[in-house]
Coordinates of C-alpha atoms in Angstrom, one line a residue:
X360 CA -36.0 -49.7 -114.6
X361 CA -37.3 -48.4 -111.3
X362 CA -36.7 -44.3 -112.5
X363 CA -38.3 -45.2 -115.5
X364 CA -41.5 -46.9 -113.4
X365 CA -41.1 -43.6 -111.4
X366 CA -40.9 -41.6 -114.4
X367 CA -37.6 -40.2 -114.1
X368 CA -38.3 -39.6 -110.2
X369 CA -35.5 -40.3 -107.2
X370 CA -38.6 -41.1 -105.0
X371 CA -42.0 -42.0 -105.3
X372 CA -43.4 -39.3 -103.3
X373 CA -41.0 -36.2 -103.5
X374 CA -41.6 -34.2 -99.9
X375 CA -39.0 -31.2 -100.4
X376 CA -40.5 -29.8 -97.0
X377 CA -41.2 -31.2 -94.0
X378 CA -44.3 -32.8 -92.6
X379 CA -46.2 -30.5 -90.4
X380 CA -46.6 -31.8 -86.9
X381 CA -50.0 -31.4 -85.8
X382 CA -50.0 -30.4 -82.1
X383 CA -51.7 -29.1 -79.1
X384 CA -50.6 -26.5 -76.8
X385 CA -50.4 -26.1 -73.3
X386 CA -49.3 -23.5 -71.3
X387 CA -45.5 -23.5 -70.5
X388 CA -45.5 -23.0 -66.5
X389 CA -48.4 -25.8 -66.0
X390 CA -46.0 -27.7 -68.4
X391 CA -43.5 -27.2 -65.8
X392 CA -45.1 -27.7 -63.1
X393 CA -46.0 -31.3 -64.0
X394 CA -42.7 -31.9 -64.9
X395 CA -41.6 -30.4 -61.4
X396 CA -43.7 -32.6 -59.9
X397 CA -42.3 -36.2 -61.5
X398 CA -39.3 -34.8 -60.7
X399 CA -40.2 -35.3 -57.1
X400 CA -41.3 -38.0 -57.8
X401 CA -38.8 -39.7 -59.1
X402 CA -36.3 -38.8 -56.6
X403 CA -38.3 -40.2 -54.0
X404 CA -38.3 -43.7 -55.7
X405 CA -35.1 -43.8 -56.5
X406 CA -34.3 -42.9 -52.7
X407 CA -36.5 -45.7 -52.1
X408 CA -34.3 -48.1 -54.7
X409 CA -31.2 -46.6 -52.5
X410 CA -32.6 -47.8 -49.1
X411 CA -34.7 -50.9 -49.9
X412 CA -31.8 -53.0 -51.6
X413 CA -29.0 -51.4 -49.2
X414 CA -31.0 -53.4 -46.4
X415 CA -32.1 -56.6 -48.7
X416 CA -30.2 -56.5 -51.6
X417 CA -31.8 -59.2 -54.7
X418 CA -29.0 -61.1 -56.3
X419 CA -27.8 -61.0 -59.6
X420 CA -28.7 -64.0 -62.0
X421 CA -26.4 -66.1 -63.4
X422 CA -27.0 -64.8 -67.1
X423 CA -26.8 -61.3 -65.3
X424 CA -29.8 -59.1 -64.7
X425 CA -32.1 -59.1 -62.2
X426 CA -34.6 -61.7 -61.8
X427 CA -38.4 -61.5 -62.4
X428 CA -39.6 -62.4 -59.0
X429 CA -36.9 -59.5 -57.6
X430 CA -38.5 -56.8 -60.0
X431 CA -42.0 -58.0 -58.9
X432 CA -41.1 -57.8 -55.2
X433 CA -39.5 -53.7 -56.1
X434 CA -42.2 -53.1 -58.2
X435 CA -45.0 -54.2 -54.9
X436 CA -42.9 -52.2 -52.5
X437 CA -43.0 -49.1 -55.0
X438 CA -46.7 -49.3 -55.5
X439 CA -45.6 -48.7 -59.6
X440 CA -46.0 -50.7 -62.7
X441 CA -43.4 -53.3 -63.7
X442 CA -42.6 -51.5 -66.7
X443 CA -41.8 -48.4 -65.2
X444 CA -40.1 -50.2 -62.4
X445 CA -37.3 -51.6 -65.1
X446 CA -37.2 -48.4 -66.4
X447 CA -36.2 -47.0 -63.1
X448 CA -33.8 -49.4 -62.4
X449 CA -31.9 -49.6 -66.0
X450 CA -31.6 -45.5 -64.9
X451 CA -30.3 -45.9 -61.3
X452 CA -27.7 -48.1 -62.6
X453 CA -26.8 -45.8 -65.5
X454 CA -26.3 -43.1 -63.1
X455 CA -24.0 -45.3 -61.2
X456 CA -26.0 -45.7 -58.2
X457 CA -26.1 -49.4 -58.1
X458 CA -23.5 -52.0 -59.0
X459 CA -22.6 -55.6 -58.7
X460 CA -21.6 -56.1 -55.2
X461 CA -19.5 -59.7 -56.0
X462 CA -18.7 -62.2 -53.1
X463 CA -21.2 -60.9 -51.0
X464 CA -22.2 -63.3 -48.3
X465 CA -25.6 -64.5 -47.7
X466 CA -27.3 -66.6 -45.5
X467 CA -26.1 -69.9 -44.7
X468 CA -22.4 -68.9 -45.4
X469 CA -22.9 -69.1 -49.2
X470 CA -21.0 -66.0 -51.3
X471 CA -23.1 -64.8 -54.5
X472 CA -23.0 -61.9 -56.3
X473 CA -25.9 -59.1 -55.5
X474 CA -27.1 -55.7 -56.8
X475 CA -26.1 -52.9 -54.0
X476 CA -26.0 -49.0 -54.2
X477 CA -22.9 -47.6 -54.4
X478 CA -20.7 -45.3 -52.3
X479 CA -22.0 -42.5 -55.2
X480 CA -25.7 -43.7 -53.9
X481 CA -24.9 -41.4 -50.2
X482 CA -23.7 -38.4 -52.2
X483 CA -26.2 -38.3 -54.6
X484 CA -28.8 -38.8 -51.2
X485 CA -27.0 -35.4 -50.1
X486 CA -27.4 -33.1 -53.1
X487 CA -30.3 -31.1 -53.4
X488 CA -33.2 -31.9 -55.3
X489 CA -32.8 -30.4 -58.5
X490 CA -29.0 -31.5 -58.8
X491 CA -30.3 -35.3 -57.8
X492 CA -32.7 -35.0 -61.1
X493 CA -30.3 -33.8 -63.3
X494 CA -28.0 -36.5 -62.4
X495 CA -31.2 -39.2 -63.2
X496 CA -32.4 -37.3 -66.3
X497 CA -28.8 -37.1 -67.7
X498 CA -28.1 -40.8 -67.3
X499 CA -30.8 -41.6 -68.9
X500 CA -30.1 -39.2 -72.2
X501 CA -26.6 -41.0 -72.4
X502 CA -27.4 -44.5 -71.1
X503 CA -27.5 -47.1 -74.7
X504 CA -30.1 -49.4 -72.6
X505 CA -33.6 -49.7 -73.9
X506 CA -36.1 -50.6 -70.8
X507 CA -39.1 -51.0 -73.6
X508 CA -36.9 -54.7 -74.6
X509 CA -37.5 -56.2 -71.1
X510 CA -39.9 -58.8 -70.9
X511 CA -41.3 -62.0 -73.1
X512 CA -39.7 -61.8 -76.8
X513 CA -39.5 -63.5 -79.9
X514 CA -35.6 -64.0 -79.2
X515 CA -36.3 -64.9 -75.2
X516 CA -36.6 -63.7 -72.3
X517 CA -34.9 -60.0 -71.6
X518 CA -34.1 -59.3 -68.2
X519 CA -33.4 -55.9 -66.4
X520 CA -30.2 -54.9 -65.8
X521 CA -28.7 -57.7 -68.3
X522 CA -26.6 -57.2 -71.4
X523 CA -29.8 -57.8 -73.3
X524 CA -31.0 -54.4 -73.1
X525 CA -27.9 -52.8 -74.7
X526 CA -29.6 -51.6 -78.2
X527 CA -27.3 -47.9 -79.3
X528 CA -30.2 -47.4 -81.7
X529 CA -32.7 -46.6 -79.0
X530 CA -30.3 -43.7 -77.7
X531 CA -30.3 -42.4 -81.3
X532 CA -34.2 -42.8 -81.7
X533 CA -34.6 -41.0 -78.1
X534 CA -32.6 -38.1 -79.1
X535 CA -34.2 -38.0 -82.5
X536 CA -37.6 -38.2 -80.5
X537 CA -37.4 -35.7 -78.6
X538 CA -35.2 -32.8 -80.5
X539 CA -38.2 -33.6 -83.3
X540 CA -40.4 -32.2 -80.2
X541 CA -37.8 -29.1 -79.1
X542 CA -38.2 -28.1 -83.1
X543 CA -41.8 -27.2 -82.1
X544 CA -43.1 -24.5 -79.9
X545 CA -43.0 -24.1 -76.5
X546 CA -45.9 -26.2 -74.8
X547 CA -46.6 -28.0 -78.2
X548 CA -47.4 -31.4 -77.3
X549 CA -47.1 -33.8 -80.3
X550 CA -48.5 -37.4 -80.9
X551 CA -45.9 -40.3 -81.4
X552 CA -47.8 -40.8 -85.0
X553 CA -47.1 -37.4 -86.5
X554 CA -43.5 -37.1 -85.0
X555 CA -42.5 -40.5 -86.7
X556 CA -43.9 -38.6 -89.8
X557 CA -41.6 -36.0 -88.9
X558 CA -38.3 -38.4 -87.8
X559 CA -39.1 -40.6 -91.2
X560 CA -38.2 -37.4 -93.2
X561 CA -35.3 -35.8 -91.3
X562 CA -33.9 -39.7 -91.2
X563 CA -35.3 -42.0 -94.4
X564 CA -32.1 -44.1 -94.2
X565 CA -32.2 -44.6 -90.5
X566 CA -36.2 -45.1 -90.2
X567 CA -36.7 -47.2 -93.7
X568 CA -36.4 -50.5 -92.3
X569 CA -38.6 -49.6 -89.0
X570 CA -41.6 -50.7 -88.7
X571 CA -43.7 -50.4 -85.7
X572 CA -42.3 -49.5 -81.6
X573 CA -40.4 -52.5 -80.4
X574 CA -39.9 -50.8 -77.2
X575 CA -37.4 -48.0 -78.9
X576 CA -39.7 -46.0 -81.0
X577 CA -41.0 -42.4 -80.6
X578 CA -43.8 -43.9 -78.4
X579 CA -41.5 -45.3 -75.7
X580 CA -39.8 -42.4 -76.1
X581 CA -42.1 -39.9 -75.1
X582 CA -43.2 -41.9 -72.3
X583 CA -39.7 -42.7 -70.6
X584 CA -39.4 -38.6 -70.9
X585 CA -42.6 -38.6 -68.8
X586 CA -41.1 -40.5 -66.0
X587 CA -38.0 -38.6 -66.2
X588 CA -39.6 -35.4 -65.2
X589 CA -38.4 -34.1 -68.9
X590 CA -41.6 -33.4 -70.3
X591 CA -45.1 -32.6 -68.6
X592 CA -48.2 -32.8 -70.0
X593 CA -46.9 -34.0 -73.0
X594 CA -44.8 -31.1 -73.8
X595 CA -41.2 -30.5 -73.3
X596 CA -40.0 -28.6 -69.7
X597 CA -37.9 -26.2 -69.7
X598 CA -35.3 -28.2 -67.8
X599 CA -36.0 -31.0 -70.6
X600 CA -35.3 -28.3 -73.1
X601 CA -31.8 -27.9 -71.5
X602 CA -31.2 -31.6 -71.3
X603 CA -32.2 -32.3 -75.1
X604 CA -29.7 -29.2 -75.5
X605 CA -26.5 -30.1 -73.5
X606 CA -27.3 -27.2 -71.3
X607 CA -27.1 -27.5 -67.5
X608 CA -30.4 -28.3 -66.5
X609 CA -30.2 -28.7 -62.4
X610 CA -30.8 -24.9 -61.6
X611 CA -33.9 -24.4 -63.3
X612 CA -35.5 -27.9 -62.4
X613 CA -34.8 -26.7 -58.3
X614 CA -37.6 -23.9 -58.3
X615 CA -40.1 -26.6 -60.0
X616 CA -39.4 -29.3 -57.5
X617 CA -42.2 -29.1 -54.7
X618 CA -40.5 -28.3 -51.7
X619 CA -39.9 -31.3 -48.7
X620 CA -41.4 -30.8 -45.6
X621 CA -40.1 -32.0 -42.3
X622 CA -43.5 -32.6 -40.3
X623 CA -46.4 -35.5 -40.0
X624 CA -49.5 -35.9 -38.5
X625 CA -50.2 -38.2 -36.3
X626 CA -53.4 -40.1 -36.0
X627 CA -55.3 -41.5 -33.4
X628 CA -55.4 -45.1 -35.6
X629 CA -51.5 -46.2 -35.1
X630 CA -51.1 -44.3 -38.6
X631 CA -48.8 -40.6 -40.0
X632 CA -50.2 -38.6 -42.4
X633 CA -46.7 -36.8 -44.2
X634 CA -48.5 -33.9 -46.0
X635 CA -45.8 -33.8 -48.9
X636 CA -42.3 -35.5 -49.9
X637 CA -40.5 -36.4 -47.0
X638 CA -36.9 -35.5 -46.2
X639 CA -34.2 -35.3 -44.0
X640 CA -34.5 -36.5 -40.1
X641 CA -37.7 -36.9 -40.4
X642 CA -38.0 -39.2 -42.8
X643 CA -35.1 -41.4 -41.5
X644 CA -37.2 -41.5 -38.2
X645 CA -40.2 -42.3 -40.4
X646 CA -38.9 -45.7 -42.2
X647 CA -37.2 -46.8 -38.8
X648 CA -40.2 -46.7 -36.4
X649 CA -43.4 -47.5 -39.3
X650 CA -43.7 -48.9 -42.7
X651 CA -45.7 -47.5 -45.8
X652 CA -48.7 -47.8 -46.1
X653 CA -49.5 -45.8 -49.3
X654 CA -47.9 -43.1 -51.5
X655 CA -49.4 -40.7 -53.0
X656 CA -49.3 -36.8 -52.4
X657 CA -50.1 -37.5 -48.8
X658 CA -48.0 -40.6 -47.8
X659 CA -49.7 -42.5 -45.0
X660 CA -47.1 -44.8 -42.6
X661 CA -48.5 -47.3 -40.3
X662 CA -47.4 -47.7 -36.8
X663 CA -47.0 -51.8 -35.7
X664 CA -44.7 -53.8 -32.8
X665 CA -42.9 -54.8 -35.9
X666 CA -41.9 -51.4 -36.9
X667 CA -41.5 -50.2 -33.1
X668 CA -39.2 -53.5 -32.6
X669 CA -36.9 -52.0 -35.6
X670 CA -36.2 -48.8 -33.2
X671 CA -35.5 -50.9 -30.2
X672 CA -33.7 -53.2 -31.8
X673 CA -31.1 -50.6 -32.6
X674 CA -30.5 -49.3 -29.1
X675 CA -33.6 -46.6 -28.6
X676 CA -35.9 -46.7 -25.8
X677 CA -39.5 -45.6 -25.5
X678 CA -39.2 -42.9 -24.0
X679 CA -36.6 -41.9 -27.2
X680 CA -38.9 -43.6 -29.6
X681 CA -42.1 -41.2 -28.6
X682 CA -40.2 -38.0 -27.8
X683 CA -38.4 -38.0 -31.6
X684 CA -42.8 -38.5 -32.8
X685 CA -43.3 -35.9 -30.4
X686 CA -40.2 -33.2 -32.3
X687 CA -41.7 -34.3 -35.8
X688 CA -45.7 -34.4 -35.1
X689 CA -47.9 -31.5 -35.5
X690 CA -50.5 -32.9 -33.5
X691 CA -48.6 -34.4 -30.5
X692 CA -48.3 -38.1 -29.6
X693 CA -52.1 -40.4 -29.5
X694 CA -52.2 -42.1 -26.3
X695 CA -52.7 -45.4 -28.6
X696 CA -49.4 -44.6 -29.8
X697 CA -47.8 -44.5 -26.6
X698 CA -49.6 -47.5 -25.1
X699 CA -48.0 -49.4 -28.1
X700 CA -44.4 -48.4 -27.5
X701 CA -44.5 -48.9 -24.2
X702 CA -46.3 -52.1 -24.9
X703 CA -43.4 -52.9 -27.2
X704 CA -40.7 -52.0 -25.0
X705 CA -41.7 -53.5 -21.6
X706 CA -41.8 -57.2 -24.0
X707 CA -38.5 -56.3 -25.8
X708 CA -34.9 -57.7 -24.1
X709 CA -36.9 -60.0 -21.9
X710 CA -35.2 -63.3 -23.9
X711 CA -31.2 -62.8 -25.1
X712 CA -29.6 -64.5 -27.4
X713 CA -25.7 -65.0 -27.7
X714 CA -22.9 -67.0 -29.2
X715 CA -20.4 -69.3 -27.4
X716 CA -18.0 -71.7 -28.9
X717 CA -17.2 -73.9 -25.4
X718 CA -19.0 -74.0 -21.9
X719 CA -17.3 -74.9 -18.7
X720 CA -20.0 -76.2 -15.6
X721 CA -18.6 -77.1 -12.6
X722 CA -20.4 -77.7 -9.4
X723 CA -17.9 -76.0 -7.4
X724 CA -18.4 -72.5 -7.1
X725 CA -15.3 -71.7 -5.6
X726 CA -12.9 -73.8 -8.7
X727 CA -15.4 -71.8 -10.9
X728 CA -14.0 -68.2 -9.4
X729 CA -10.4 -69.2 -9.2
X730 CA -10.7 -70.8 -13.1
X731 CA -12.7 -67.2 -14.1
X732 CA -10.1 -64.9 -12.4
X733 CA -7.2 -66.8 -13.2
X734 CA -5.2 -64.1 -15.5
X735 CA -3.5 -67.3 -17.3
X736 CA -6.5 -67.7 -18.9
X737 CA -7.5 -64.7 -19.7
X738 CA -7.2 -65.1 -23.3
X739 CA -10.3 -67.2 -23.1
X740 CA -12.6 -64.9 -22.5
X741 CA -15.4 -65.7 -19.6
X742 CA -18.5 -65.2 -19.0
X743 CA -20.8 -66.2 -16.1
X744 CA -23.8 -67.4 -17.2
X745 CA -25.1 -69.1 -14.1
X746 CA -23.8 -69.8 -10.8
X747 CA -22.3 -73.0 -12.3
X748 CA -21.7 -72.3 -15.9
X749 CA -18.8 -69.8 -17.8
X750 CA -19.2 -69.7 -21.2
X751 CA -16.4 -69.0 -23.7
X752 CA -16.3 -67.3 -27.6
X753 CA -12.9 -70.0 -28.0
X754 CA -13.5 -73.6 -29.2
X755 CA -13.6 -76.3 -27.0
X756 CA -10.5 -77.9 -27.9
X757 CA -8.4 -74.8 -27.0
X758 CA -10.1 -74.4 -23.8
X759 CA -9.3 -78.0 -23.1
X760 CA -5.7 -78.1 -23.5
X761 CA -5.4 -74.3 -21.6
X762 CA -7.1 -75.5 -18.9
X763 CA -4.7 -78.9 -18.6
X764 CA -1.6 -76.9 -19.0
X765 CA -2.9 -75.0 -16.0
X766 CA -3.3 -78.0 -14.3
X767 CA -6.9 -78.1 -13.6
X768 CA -8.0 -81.1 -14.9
X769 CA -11.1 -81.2 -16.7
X770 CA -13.1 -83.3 -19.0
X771 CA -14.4 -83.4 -22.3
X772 CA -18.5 -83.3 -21.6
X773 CA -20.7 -85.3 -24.1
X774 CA -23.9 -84.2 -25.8
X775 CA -26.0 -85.8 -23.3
X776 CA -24.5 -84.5 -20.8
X777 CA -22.4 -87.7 -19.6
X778 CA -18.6 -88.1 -19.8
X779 CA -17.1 -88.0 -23.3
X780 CA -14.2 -90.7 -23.2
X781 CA -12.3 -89.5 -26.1
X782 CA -11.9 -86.1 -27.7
X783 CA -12.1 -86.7 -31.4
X784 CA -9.6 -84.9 -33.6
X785 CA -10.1 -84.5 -37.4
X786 CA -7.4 -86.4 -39.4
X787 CA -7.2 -85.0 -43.5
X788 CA -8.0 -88.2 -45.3
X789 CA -4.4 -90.4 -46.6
X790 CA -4.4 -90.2 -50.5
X791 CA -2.3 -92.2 -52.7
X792 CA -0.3 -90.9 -55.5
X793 CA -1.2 -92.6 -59.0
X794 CA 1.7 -94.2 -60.7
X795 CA 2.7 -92.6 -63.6
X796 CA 1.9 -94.5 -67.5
X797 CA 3.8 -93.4 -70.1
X798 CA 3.1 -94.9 -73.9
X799 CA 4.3 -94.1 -77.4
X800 CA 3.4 -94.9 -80.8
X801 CA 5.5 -95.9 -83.0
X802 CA 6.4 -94.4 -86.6
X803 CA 3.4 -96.1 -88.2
X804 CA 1.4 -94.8 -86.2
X805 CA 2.3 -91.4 -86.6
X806 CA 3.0 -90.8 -90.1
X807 CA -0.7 -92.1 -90.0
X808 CA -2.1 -88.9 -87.5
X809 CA -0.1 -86.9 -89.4
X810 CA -1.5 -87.7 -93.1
X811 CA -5.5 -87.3 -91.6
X812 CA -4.5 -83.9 -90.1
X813 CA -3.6 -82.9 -93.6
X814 CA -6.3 -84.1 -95.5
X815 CA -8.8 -82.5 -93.2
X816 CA -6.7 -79.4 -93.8
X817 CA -6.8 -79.8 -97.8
X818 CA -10.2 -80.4 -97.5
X819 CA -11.1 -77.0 -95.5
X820 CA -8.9 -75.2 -98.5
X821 CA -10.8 -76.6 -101.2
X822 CA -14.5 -75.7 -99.8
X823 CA -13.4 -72.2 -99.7
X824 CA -14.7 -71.7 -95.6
X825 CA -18.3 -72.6 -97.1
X826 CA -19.0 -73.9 -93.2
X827 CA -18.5 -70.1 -92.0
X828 CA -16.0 -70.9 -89.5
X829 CA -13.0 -71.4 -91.9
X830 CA -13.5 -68.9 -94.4
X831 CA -11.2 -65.5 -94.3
X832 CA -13.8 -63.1 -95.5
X833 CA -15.4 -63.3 -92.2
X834 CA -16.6 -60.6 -90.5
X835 CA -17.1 -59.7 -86.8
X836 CA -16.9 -56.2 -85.9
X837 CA -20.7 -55.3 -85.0
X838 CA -21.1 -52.2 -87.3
X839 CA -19.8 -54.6 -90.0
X840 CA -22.0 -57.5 -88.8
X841 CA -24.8 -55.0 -89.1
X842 CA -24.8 -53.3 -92.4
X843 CA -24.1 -57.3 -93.4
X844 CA -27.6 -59.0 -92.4
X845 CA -29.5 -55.8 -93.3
X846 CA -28.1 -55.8 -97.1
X847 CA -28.5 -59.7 -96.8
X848 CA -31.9 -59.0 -96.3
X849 CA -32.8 -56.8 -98.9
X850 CA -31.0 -58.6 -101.4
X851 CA -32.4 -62.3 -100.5
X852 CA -28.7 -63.5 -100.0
X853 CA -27.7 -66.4 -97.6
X854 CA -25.5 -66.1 -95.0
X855 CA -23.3 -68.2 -92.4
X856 CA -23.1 -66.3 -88.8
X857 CA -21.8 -67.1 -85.4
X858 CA -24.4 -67.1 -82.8
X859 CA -23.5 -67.2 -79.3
X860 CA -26.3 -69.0 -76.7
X861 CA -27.3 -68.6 -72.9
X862 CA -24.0 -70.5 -72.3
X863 CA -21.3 -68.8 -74.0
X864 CA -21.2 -71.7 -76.8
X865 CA -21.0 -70.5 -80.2
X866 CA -23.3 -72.1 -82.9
X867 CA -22.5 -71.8 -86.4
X868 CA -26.2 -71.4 -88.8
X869 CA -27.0 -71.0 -92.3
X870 CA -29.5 -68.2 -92.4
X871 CA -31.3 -66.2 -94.9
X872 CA -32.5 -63.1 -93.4
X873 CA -35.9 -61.7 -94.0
X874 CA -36.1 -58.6 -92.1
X875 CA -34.0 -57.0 -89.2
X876 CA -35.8 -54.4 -86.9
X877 CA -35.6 -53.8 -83.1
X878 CA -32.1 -55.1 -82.7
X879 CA -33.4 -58.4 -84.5
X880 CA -32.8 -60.7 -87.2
X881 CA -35.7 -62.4 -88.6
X882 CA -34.4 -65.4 -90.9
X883 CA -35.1 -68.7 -92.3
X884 CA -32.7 -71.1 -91.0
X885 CA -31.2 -73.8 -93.5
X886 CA -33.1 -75.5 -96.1
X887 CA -36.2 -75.7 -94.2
X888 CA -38.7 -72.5 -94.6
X889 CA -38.5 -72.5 -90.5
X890 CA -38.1 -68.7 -89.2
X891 CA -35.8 -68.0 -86.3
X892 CA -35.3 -64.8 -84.6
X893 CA -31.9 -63.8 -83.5
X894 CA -30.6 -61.0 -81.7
X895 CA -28.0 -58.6 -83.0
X896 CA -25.7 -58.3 -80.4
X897 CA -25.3 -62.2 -80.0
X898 CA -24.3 -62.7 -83.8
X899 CA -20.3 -63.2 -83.2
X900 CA -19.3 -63.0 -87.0
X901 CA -21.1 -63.3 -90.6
X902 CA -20.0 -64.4 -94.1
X903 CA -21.4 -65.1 -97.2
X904 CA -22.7 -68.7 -98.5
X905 CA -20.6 -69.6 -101.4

């Protein structure tokens, strides 16, 4: 019926040759220099990924991923758009540069699981620049995540960095995306309309059911390449070209990459002008001693006691402190600058802080000496705090009974100062073992069990597995579970599938799908004409409805 409605015709619109792309064109080094440019860019934030959770690393959710007010905090410090942000990070973790660091321990003694670069994070920080963008670019051609899914959905909330992004399809669409582009000429920068044109007639099978972005189309495509320093200007680099090709791409992006420089200026205002990308010493010296105050080609850092206090924290002095400014600085050291570290310094170390686990204060200083020297307590470890007072890293109980073995006699000292009569020693609590009921049933009883198991058991046999979970013709290999739900849909049939919620629980539905796009099933659920979506990945197995 439908070739006769056609009149004898396969398709409804026969299109033997392909769509022409209309395009633009720009020229190819301007398109590389953009793309050398991103490049740099990139590599500086994901340096700044590297370093930033190294020293505060966010932890990892429950449900996995990273949470929202985590990528909101990265995506302040990086002075870049959330969207981008996730992006980044989906690529950093593709390229193995961050991990799940578990049993980490955070504050307050409590072990949690938290997102930390790897020990490939301070090799990658060694290579040059062009190698350290081939690495990113090529992770992100491989990885099967889709960034574009993170956010607010119709199937929940997608986090980065959680199983929810996996979606193959957007791999497939990206490499479709942007080999449709490499078909054109060099500098041709195409539109994301007329390359879907273009990708709908190379691919009618794989494109029919498409309809619309969904965070995985040519669109998202096409911008992703943008931040991976793949394309510039629109059009595709030559280093992009090599990626979209399999080729080696890292020699050809080094040339494009602007170079680092190793110098600042220092201003009279507490601030350092860094006239390019940062690298090496100095821009280890840079993070330690100021913070940043914005990016751009000309990063500014600001100069405070709080970023001076980081230096002296670790050991430096001021005179250290102003003479690495000095080896760095174009424009010698501001006498502002100087008054601050010195400012800084004469303030820092006045109060110390340390740790003890048991003091010892006696007013004799002379039973002080002899208990300090004595080499049968040396194992205790002293320290003379005041005149009158050792302190010791062992816990009090130990340094009571030492100190009685030795036979010097001392007492346990309360909190308010005063004599402590008794030395309270911790007891594990006296449990009592339950006494053991047995009971039996009797043949009754049993025969009874028995003959309700099998019934139930008949029952299952004569319905055939209508409920889903019974039934042998149940599938649950994803490629299966796939082609499933899209026929299902075209053909209006009804369907019994496994889904598995937030909590691992699996829930058993009676669907009839209507559409399934984006890694998502669109169905109405049971008899009533409510519409659910559900996500692909979750579906655990799918039969028909008998």
């Amino acid at each position: 019926m439908a070739l006769a409605l056609r009149g004898g015709r396969l398709h409804r619109h026969p299109a033997v040759e392909a769509p022409a792309v209309e395009h633009t064109t720009v020229d190819q080094d301007v398109v590389d220099a953009a793309a050398g440019g991103r490049a740099a860019e990139l590599v500086v934030l994901v340096t700044e990924v590297v370093e930033e959770w190294g020293a505060r690393p966010p932890r990892v959710l429950r449900s996995g991923g990273l949470a929202v007010r985590d990528l909101g905090r990265l995506s302040a410090h990086l002075e870049t758009g959330t969207e981008e942000v996730a992006w980044l990070l989906e690529t950093v973790h593709a390229a193995g540069l961050v991990a799940v660091d578990d049993g980490r321990r955070q504050a307050g003694g409590e072990e949690s699981s938290v997102w930390a670069p790897t020990a490939l994070a301070d090799a990658w920080l060694e290579e040059p620049a062009g190698a350290r963008w081939a690495t990113l670019a090529q992770a992100w051609w491989t990885t099967s995540a889709a960034p574009g899914l993170v956010g607010t959905t119709d199937g929940g909330r997608v986090n980065v960095l959680s199983t929810a992004t996996s979606y193959p399809l957007a791999r497939q669409r990206r490499h479709d995306t942007l080999r449709a582009l490499a078909s054109l000429p060099p500098g041709a920068v195409g539109a994301p309309e007329p390359l879907a044109e273009l990708l709908r007639w190379r691919h009618p099978l794989r494109s029919a059911r498409s309809t619309g972005d969904h965070g995985v189309g040519p669109g998202t495509a096409l911008r992703e390449a943008e931040w991976a320093g793949l394309t510039g200007r629109g059009a595709l680099s030559t280093p992009g070209r090599a990626v979209v090709a399999g080729d080696p791409a890292a020699d050809l992006m080094e040339p494009l990459v602007p170079p680092a420089v190793d110098h600042v200026l220092l201003q009279a205002d507490l601030t350092a002008i860094a006239p390019g990308r940062l690298d090496g010493p100095a821009r280890t010296l840079l993070r330690l001693v100021s913070d940043v105050e914005s990016r751009g080609g000309a990063t500014v850092h600001r100069f405070g006691e709080q970023s001076v206090r980081r230096a002296l924290d670790l050991g430096w002095t001021a005179d250290r402190v102003l003479e690495e400014l000095a080896a760095v600085s174009r424009t010698g050291v501001p006498q502002p600058l100087d008054y601050l570290v010195r400012d800084v310094a004469r303030r820092h170390g006045v109060a110390r802080v340390g740790a003890c686990a048991a003091y010892l204060r006696c007013d004799d200083a002379a039973l002080l000496d002899r208990i300090e020297h004595d080499r049968a307590l040396g194992m205790l470890q002293w320290r003379r705090v005041a005149p009158t007072v050792l302190v010791s890293p062992v816990p009090a109980p130990t340094v009571m009974d030492l100190l009685r073995e030795e036979q010097y006699g001392p007492v346990a000292d309360g909190a308010d100062a005063g004599l402590a009569l008794a030395v309270q020693r911790h007891r594990a609590p006296r449990t009592t073992t339950p006494a053991v009921r047995v009971s039996g049933v009797d043949e009754t009883v049993a025969r009874q069990v028995v003959g309700v198991v099998r019934r139930g058991d008949a029952s299952a046999a004569a319905a055939g597995g209508g409920d889903g979970d019974a039934g042998t013709d149940a599938s649950t290999d994803p490629v299966v579970v796939s082609a499933t739900v899209r026929e299902a849909a075209v053909d209006g049939q009804a369907l019994w599938i496994g889904y598995a919620d937030d909590a691992g629980g699996v829930a058993t539905h009676l669907v009839r799908p209507l559409a399934v796009e984006g890694g998502r099933l669109r169905a109405s659920v049971g008899d009533a004409d409510v519409t659910r979506t559900f996500l692909l990945h979750r579906i655990t197995r799918v039969s028909p409805a008998q």
